[in-house]
Tab-separated table of C-alpha atoms and ligand atoms in Angstrom:
chain	number	residue	atom	x	y	z
A	17	MET	CA	0.000	0.000	0.000
A	18	ALA	CA	1.511	3.347	-0.987
A	19	GLY	CA	1.806	5.995	1.717
A	20	VAL	CA	2.243	3.680	4.679
A	21	ALA	CA	5.095	1.423	5.763
A	22	THR	CA	6.278	-0.420	8.867
A	23	ALA	CA	9.896	-1.278	9.567
A	24	ARG	CA	11.583	-3.188	12.361
A	25	ALA	CA	15.131	-2.388	13.436
A	26	HIS	CA	17.183	-3.954	16.196
A	27	THR	CA	19.313	-2.102	18.670
A	28	ASN	CA	23.060	-2.558	18.589
A	29	ILE	CA	25.747	-2.674	21.221
A	30	ALA	CA	28.919	-0.797	20.364
A	31	LEU	CA	32.016	-2.921	20.817
A	32	ILE	CA	34.179	0.043	19.836
A	33	LYS	CA	32.339	3.215	20.823
A	34	TYR	CA	31.249	6.321	18.991
A	35	TRP	CA	31.903	9.067	21.513
A	36	GLY	CA	32.142	12.527	19.961
A	37	LYS	CA	30.859	14.445	16.946
A	38	ARG	CA	33.000	16.679	14.808
A	39	ASP	CA	29.865	17.955	13.072
A	40	VAL	CA	26.890	18.162	15.417
A	41	THR	CA	24.250	18.852	12.740
A	42	LEU	CA	25.303	16.103	10.338
A	43	LYS	CA	26.347	13.821	13.221
A	44	LEU	CA	29.755	13.118	11.737
A	45	PRO	CA	31.889	11.302	14.320
A	46	TYR	CA	35.535	11.810	15.260
A	47	THR	CA	36.154	8.065	15.046
A	48	SER	CA	34.814	4.976	13.361
A	49	SER	CA	32.923	2.535	15.602
A	50	ILE	CA	32.005	-1.162	15.520
A	51	SER	CA	28.900	-2.839	16.902
A	52	LEU	CA	26.913	-6.028	17.167
A	53	THR	CA	23.239	-5.834	16.184
A	54	LEU	CA	21.146	-7.611	18.820
A	55	GLY	CA	18.255	-9.935	18.068
A	56	GLY	CA	16.486	-9.414	21.391
A	57	PHE	CA	15.781	-5.672	21.410
A	58	PHE	CA	13.986	-3.844	18.630
A	59	THR	CA	11.690	-1.022	17.569
A	60	GLU	CA	8.809	-1.256	15.106
A	61	THR	CA	7.743	1.970	13.469
A	62	THR	CA	4.937	2.796	11.085
A	63	VAL	CA	4.935	5.973	9.008
A	64	ARG	CA	1.669	6.954	7.331
A	65	LEU	CA	1.381	9.956	5.010
A	66	LEU	CA	-1.582	12.172	5.927
A	67	PRO	CA	-3.712	14.448	3.726
A	68	ALA	CA	-2.447	18.045	3.432
A	69	GLY	CA	-3.668	20.214	6.285
A	70	SER	CA	-3.661	17.383	8.872
A	71	GLN	CA	-1.586	17.599	12.028
A	72	SER	CA	1.489	15.329	12.241
A	73	THR	CA	1.380	12.933	15.180
A	74	PHE	CA	3.827	10.705	17.029
A	75	LEU	CA	2.593	7.793	19.120
A	76	LEU	CA	5.145	6.038	21.302
A	77	ASP	CA	4.074	2.646	22.603
A	78	GLY	CA	0.477	3.509	21.766
A	79	THR	CA	0.221	6.889	23.490
A	80	PRO	CA	1.125	10.421	22.313
A	81	ALA	CA	4.832	10.974	22.958
A	82	GLY	CA	6.045	13.792	25.227
A	83	THR	CA	6.930	17.229	23.857
A	84	ARG	CA	10.676	16.596	23.808
A	85	GLU	CA	10.468	13.283	21.952
A	86	THR	CA	7.855	14.652	19.526
A	87	GLN	CA	9.993	17.709	18.786
A	88	ARG	CA	13.070	15.588	18.102
A	89	VAL	CA	11.209	13.220	15.797
A	90	MET	CA	9.393	16.004	13.912
A	91	ASN	CA	12.644	17.934	13.429
A	92	TYR	CA	14.181	14.778	12.058
A	93	ILE	CA	11.249	14.198	9.672
A	94	ALA	CA	11.658	17.785	8.436
A	95	VAL	CA	15.369	17.134	7.763
A	96	LEU	CA	14.577	13.954	5.785
A	97	GLN	CA	11.765	15.662	3.865
A	98	ARG	CA	14.045	18.542	2.836
A	99	ARG	CA	16.773	16.146	1.840
A	100	HIS	CA	14.492	13.983	-0.316
A	101	GLY	CA	12.299	16.748	-1.733
A	102	VAL	CA	9.052	15.441	-0.196
A	103	SER	CA	6.601	17.091	2.188
A	104	GLY	CA	3.335	16.827	4.066
A	105	PRO	CA	2.108	15.749	7.486
A	106	VAL	CA	2.797	12.219	8.752
A	107	ALA	CA	1.457	9.938	11.469
A	108	ILE	CA	4.233	8.007	13.183
A	109	SER	CA	3.665	5.126	15.548
A	110	SER	CA	6.605	3.493	17.258
A	111	VAL	CA	6.641	0.505	19.556
A	112	ASN	CA	9.827	-0.028	21.500
A	113	HIS	CA	10.913	-3.405	22.703
A	114	VAL	CA	13.962	-1.785	24.303
A	115	PRO	CA	14.140	-0.127	27.734
A	116	MET	CA	14.099	3.618	27.051
A	117	ALA	CA	17.132	5.805	27.713
A	118	ALA	CA	18.764	3.277	29.994
A	119	GLY	CA	22.069	2.888	28.239
A	120	LEU	CA	20.781	0.312	25.765
A	121	ALA	CA	20.632	3.001	23.083
A	122	SER	CA	17.002	2.610	21.986
A	123	SER	CA	17.783	5.538	19.693
A	124	SER	CA	19.801	3.161	17.503
A	125	SER	CA	16.793	0.978	16.682
A	126	ALA	CA	14.340	3.906	16.797
A	127	PHE	CA	15.978	6.090	14.158
A	128	SER	CA	16.907	3.160	11.962
A	129	ALA	CA	13.281	1.928	11.924
A	130	LEU	CA	12.017	5.478	11.380
A	131	ALA	CA	14.378	6.146	8.458
A	132	ALA	CA	13.358	2.890	6.774
A	133	SER	CA	9.590	3.340	7.251
A	134	PHE	CA	9.867	6.965	6.080
A	135	ALA	CA	11.722	5.883	2.921
A	136	ARG	CA	9.167	3.246	2.023
A	137	ALA	CA	6.090	5.354	2.885
A	138	TYR	CA	7.387	7.980	0.416
A	139	GLU	CA	8.449	5.262	-2.034
A	140	LEU	CA	12.001	6.620	-2.131
A	141	ASP	CA	14.475	4.638	-4.155
A	142	VAL	CA	17.195	4.192	-1.509
A	143	ASP	CA	19.653	1.384	-0.822
A	144	ARG	CA	20.887	0.309	2.615
A	145	THR	CA	23.856	2.677	2.438
A	146	GLU	CA	21.519	5.625	1.953
A	147	LEU	CA	19.295	4.285	4.768
A	148	SER	CA	22.365	4.215	7.019
A	149	ARG	CA	23.114	7.831	6.097
A	150	MET	CA	19.493	8.806	6.786
A	151	ALA	CA	19.467	6.953	10.126
A	152	ARG	CA	22.748	8.640	11.150
A	153	LEU	CA	21.048	12.048	10.872
A	154	GLY	CA	18.620	10.924	13.613
A	155	SER	CA	21.158	9.324	15.924
A	156	GLY	CA	24.728	8.339	15.129
A	157	SER	CA	24.478	4.793	16.440
A	158	ALA	CA	21.324	4.223	14.318
A	159	SER	CA	23.509	4.227	11.199
A	160	ARG	CA	24.804	0.810	12.326
A	161	SER	CA	21.387	-0.785	13.055
A	162	VAL	CA	20.541	-0.792	9.341
A	163	PHE	CA	22.771	-3.879	9.090
A	164	GLY	CA	22.797	-7.133	11.064
A	165	GLY	CA	25.607	-8.910	12.917
A	166	PHE	CA	28.949	-7.124	13.163
A	167	VAL	CA	28.839	-3.639	11.642
A	168	LYS	CA	31.357	-0.853	11.211
A	169	TRP	CA	30.371	2.801	10.934
A	170	ASN	CA	33.154	4.382	8.951
A	171	ARG	CA	33.981	7.806	10.281
A	172	GLY	CA	34.277	9.066	6.699
A	173	THR	CA	35.039	12.638	5.780
A	174	ASP	CA	31.590	14.052	4.986
A	175	ASP	CA	27.885	13.250	4.823
A	176	GLU	CA	28.411	11.028	1.793
A	177	THR	CA	31.169	8.861	3.249
A	178	SER	CA	30.128	8.625	6.929
A	179	VAL	CA	28.015	5.460	6.687
A	180	ALA	CA	27.926	1.971	8.138
A	181	VAL	CA	29.052	-1.180	6.330
A	182	PRO	CA	28.350	-4.780	7.317
A	183	LEU	CA	31.453	-6.679	8.460
A	184	ASP	CA	29.712	-10.022	8.989
A	185	GLU	CA	25.914	-10.144	8.970
A	186	THR	CA	25.625	-13.807	10.000
A	187	PRO	CA	28.536	-14.532	12.337
A	188	ARG	CA	29.307	-18.143	13.198
A	189	LEU	CA	30.644	-16.981	16.537
A	190	ASP	CA	28.747	-18.114	19.597
A	191	LEU	CA	28.470	-14.694	21.266
A	192	VAL	CA	25.680	-13.675	23.621
A	193	MET	CA	25.204	-10.324	25.281
A	194	ILE	CA	23.611	-10.232	28.723
A	195	ALA	CA	22.093	-6.817	29.467
A	196	VAL	CA	22.250	-6.279	33.220
A	197	GLU	CA	19.729	-3.557	33.960
A	198	ILE	CA	20.734	-1.801	37.103
A	199	ASP	CA	18.584	1.267	36.491
A	200	THR	CA	16.002	1.807	33.744
A	201	GLY	CA	15.378	5.481	34.612
A	202	ARG	CA	16.160	8.292	32.190
A	203	LYS	CA	19.821	9.172	32.258
A	204	ALA	CA	20.800	12.535	33.702
A	205	ILE	CA	23.373	13.243	30.969
A	206	SER	CA	22.255	12.301	27.461
A	207	SER	CA	24.772	10.707	25.128
A	208	SER	CA	24.860	13.938	23.082
A	209	GLN	CA	25.623	16.020	26.166
A	210	GLY	CA	28.207	13.549	27.424
A	211	MET	CA	30.119	13.293	24.165
A	212	GLN	CA	29.985	17.049	23.600
A	213	ALA	CA	31.426	17.625	27.065
A	214	VAL	CA	34.493	15.466	26.415
A	215	VAL	CA	35.041	16.895	22.921
A	216	GLU	CA	35.001	20.447	24.271
A	217	THR	CA	36.775	20.075	27.599
A	218	SER	CA	38.851	16.904	27.967
A	219	ALA	CA	42.612	17.255	27.608
A	220	TYR	CA	42.637	13.554	26.678
A	221	TYR	CA	40.250	13.663	23.737
A	222	GLU	CA	42.932	13.384	21.053
A	223	THR	CA	44.288	10.293	22.779
A	224	TRP	CA	40.787	8.782	22.750
A	225	VAL	CA	40.510	9.389	19.000
A	226	ARG	CA	43.889	7.831	18.289
A	227	GLU	CA	43.338	4.780	20.505
A	228	THR	CA	39.799	4.196	19.230
A	229	GLU	CA	40.878	4.238	15.585
A	230	ARG	CA	43.596	1.741	16.476
A	231	ALA	CA	41.072	-0.407	18.387
A	232	CYS	CA	38.764	-0.392	15.339
A	233	SER	CA	41.472	-1.947	13.156
A	234	LEU	CA	42.250	-4.581	15.779
A	235	MET	CA	38.538	-5.327	16.265
A	236	GLU	CA	37.971	-5.729	12.543
A	237	ALA	CA	40.777	-8.272	12.408
A	238	ALA	CA	39.429	-10.070	15.503
A	239	ILE	CA	35.967	-10.302	13.915
A	240	ALA	CA	37.462	-11.630	10.688
A	241	ARG	CA	39.202	-14.357	12.753
A	242	GLN	CA	36.000	-14.962	14.812
A	243	ASP	CA	38.242	-14.548	17.859
A	244	PHE	CA	35.945	-14.296	20.891
A	245	THR	CA	38.769	-13.536	23.321
A	246	ALA	CA	40.202	-10.670	21.290
A	247	ILE	CA	36.719	-9.250	20.593
A	248	GLY	CA	35.873	-9.331	24.311
A	249	GLN	CA	39.181	-7.858	25.465
A	250	LEU	CA	39.104	-5.046	22.905
A	251	ALA	CA	35.451	-4.212	23.649
A	252	GLN	CA	36.000	-4.137	27.397
A	253	GLN	CA	39.123	-1.993	27.132
A	254	ASN	CA	37.478	0.512	24.771
A	255	ALA	CA	34.441	0.849	27.070
A	256	LEU	CA	36.678	1.445	30.086
A	257	GLU	CA	38.574	4.085	28.126
A	258	MET	CA	35.335	5.863	27.154
A	259	HIS	CA	34.202	5.935	30.768
A	260	ALA	CA	37.656	7.012	31.952
A	261	LEU	CA	37.502	9.843	29.402
A	262	ASN	CA	34.256	11.088	30.967
A	263	LEU	CA	36.047	11.579	34.273
A	264	THR	CA	38.555	13.822	32.484
A	265	ALA	CA	35.903	16.267	31.202
A	266	ARG	CA	35.816	19.569	33.054
A	267	PRO	CA	33.809	19.126	35.163
A	268	GLY	CA	34.258	15.361	35.203
A	269	PHE	CA	31.222	13.102	35.181
A	270	THR	CA	30.387	9.423	35.206
A	271	TYR	CA	27.497	7.188	34.161
A	272	PHE	CA	28.553	4.549	36.664
A	273	ALA	CA	26.375	3.701	39.652
A	274	PRO	CA	27.825	1.749	42.594
A	275	ALA	CA	26.236	-1.432	41.208
A	276	THR	CA	28.062	-0.885	37.889
A	277	LEU	CA	31.342	-1.515	39.694
A	278	THR	CA	29.867	-4.547	41.446
A	279	VAL	CA	29.098	-6.100	38.041
A	280	LEU	CA	32.493	-5.158	36.576
A	281	ALA	CA	34.259	-6.794	39.521
A	282	ALA	CA	32.081	-9.924	39.240
A	283	VAL	CA	32.843	-10.223	35.516
A	284	GLY	CA	36.582	-10.008	36.291
A	285	LYS	CA	36.240	-12.653	39.006
A	286	LEU	CA	34.270	-15.008	36.738
A	287	ARG	CA	36.997	-14.695	34.115
A	288	GLU	CA	39.688	-15.509	36.695
A	289	GLU	CA	37.705	-18.620	37.521
A	290	GLY	CA	37.701	-19.686	33.892
A	291	VAL	CA	34.227	-18.465	32.842
A	292	GLU	CA	35.219	-16.279	29.945
A	293	CYS	CA	33.181	-13.060	29.801
A	294	TYR	CA	33.754	-9.349	29.245
A	295	SER	CA	31.863	-6.164	30.062
A	296	THR	CA	30.887	-3.040	28.175
A	297	MET	CA	28.795	0.013	29.118
A	298	ASP	CA	27.198	2.816	27.123
A	299	ALA	CA	25.817	6.145	28.310
A	300	GLY	CA	24.224	4.716	31.434
A	301	PRO	CA	24.942	2.600	34.513
A	302	ASN	CA	23.874	-0.729	33.002
A	303	VAL	CA	26.468	-3.324	32.102
A	304	LYS	CA	26.385	-5.563	29.076
A	305	VAL	CA	28.274	-8.802	29.496
A	306	LEU	CA	29.671	-10.590	26.445
A	307	ALA	CA	29.736	-14.338	26.935
A	308	HIS	CA	29.603	-17.748	25.302
A	309	ARG	CA	26.067	-19.139	25.235
A	310	GLU	CA	27.010	-22.130	27.406
A	311	ASN	CA	28.029	-19.793	30.266
A	312	VAL	CA	25.000	-17.475	30.267
A	313	LYS	CA	23.064	-19.297	33.023
A	314	GLU	CA	26.043	-19.416	35.332
A	315	ILE	CA	26.882	-15.736	34.813
A	316	GLU	CA	23.271	-14.680	35.375
A	317	ALA	CA	23.055	-16.756	38.571
A	318	ARG	CA	26.249	-15.201	39.918
A	319	LEU	CA	25.109	-11.651	39.142
A	320	HIS	CA	21.643	-12.334	40.510
A	321	ALA	CA	23.118	-13.454	43.839
A	322	LEU	CA	25.022	-10.155	44.071
A	323	LEU	CA	22.225	-7.903	42.774
A	324	PRO	CA	18.836	-9.553	43.298
A	325	ALA	CA	16.928	-6.515	41.958
A	326	ALA	CA	18.819	-6.287	38.646
A	327	THR	CA	16.975	-7.699	35.642
A	328	MET	CA	18.922	-9.599	33.015
A	329	THR	CA	18.063	-10.204	29.402
A	330	SER	CA	20.296	-12.025	27.030
A	331	SER	CA	20.441	-11.712	23.296
A	332	SER	CA	22.554	-13.042	20.498
A	333	CYS	CA	23.091	-11.278	17.225
A	334	GLY	CA	20.213	-10.042	15.120
A	335	PRO	CA	19.396	-8.964	11.565
A	336	GLY	CA	19.423	-5.573	9.910
A	337	VAL	CA	16.390	-3.422	9.269
A	338	GLU	CA	13.434	-5.250	7.731
A	339	TYR	CA	9.954	-4.316	6.513
A	340	LEU	CA	6.785	-5.790	7.977
A	341	PRO	CA	3.547	-6.391	6.134
A	342	GLU	CA	0.914	-3.721	6.801
A	343	GLN	CA	-1.677	-4.641	9.430
A	344	ARG	CA	-2.691	-1.180	10.562
B	404	LIG	O1	23.689	7.405	18.854
B	404	LIG	P1	23.743	8.142	20.129
B	404	LIG	O2	23.773	9.615	19.947
B	404	LIG	O3	22.658	7.727	21.099
B	404	LIG	O4	25.140	7.779	20.857
B	404	LIG	C1	25.484	6.480	21.228
B	404	LIG	C2	26.691	6.491	22.081
B	404	LIG	C3	27.090	5.150	22.681
B	404	LIG	O5	25.984	4.280	22.787
B	404	LIG	C4	27.629	5.385	24.084
B	404	LIG	C5	28.206	4.500	21.876
B	404	LIG	C6	27.811	3.876	20.578
B	404	LIG	O6	28.692	3.798	19.699
B	404	LIG	O7	26.671	3.380	20.418
């Protein structure tokens, strides 16, 4: 049916982080980044074109979204409309199967699903590279959710070249991510604010850029070898460096909660005992543990004993953006 489309996109976990924009409007990053698209967390979004004169609407999980979310989404739609020479009011309905703003980057699945449903509702002739570019304009990490499995977002030099590419969409590797949700509340410092703070004030930012570019090359090679140990070590080290960088902003800040450190210590202890697992954290206190499938139960039991209130959800890798048949 012309004029309406629904897309599903999965969230992704950055193994090598995007943490800083050199162009805030175009969301061009200082470094490349690498992620794993996750099968367990996703957003489904429908875009429906409305008759001229109607009011655009944005429903989030079935109810009208708040002013801030609506503003962000409508601004984004205006950017895409200008870029693709289309116009008119739209009705957007998004259902999130990702905890909001809790460090699991629901924005990555949200803007990827929105870009794809927008493109199809307007019958735009775009390939996945253009979808990645469009998604990036909504949220940097969304550029990577267009593809499945292991994905690299090339820093690029401009709007044209700063896009994601699939590294391995169907990895053989037995890699599971356990999301340990310590706190699902809205984060006090958004990812945009956090990254802007380090770009503008940290004396260590150049070091971060250099080390992250180096880590990207090593991670790409580790993925090509399907080397779980190297992938885990590189991901954990890069996450620690991102969070260390935040402490060097002026003023310094952290996303860590006391329980974050409890999980990090437990992951280290498990590894010492021979249960191979690694941790990574985004812009929030929650920890994501990378593990072999056979160890998931044991890791969850250990973490549950330490933090009975923390919820844990595990997910292996997932596919790129896909379209759903229209039901609405
Ligand atoms: O895409 P944004 O603006 O929500 O930023 C995401 C930042 C991190 O999740 C911390 C890192 C990343 O590469 O996804």
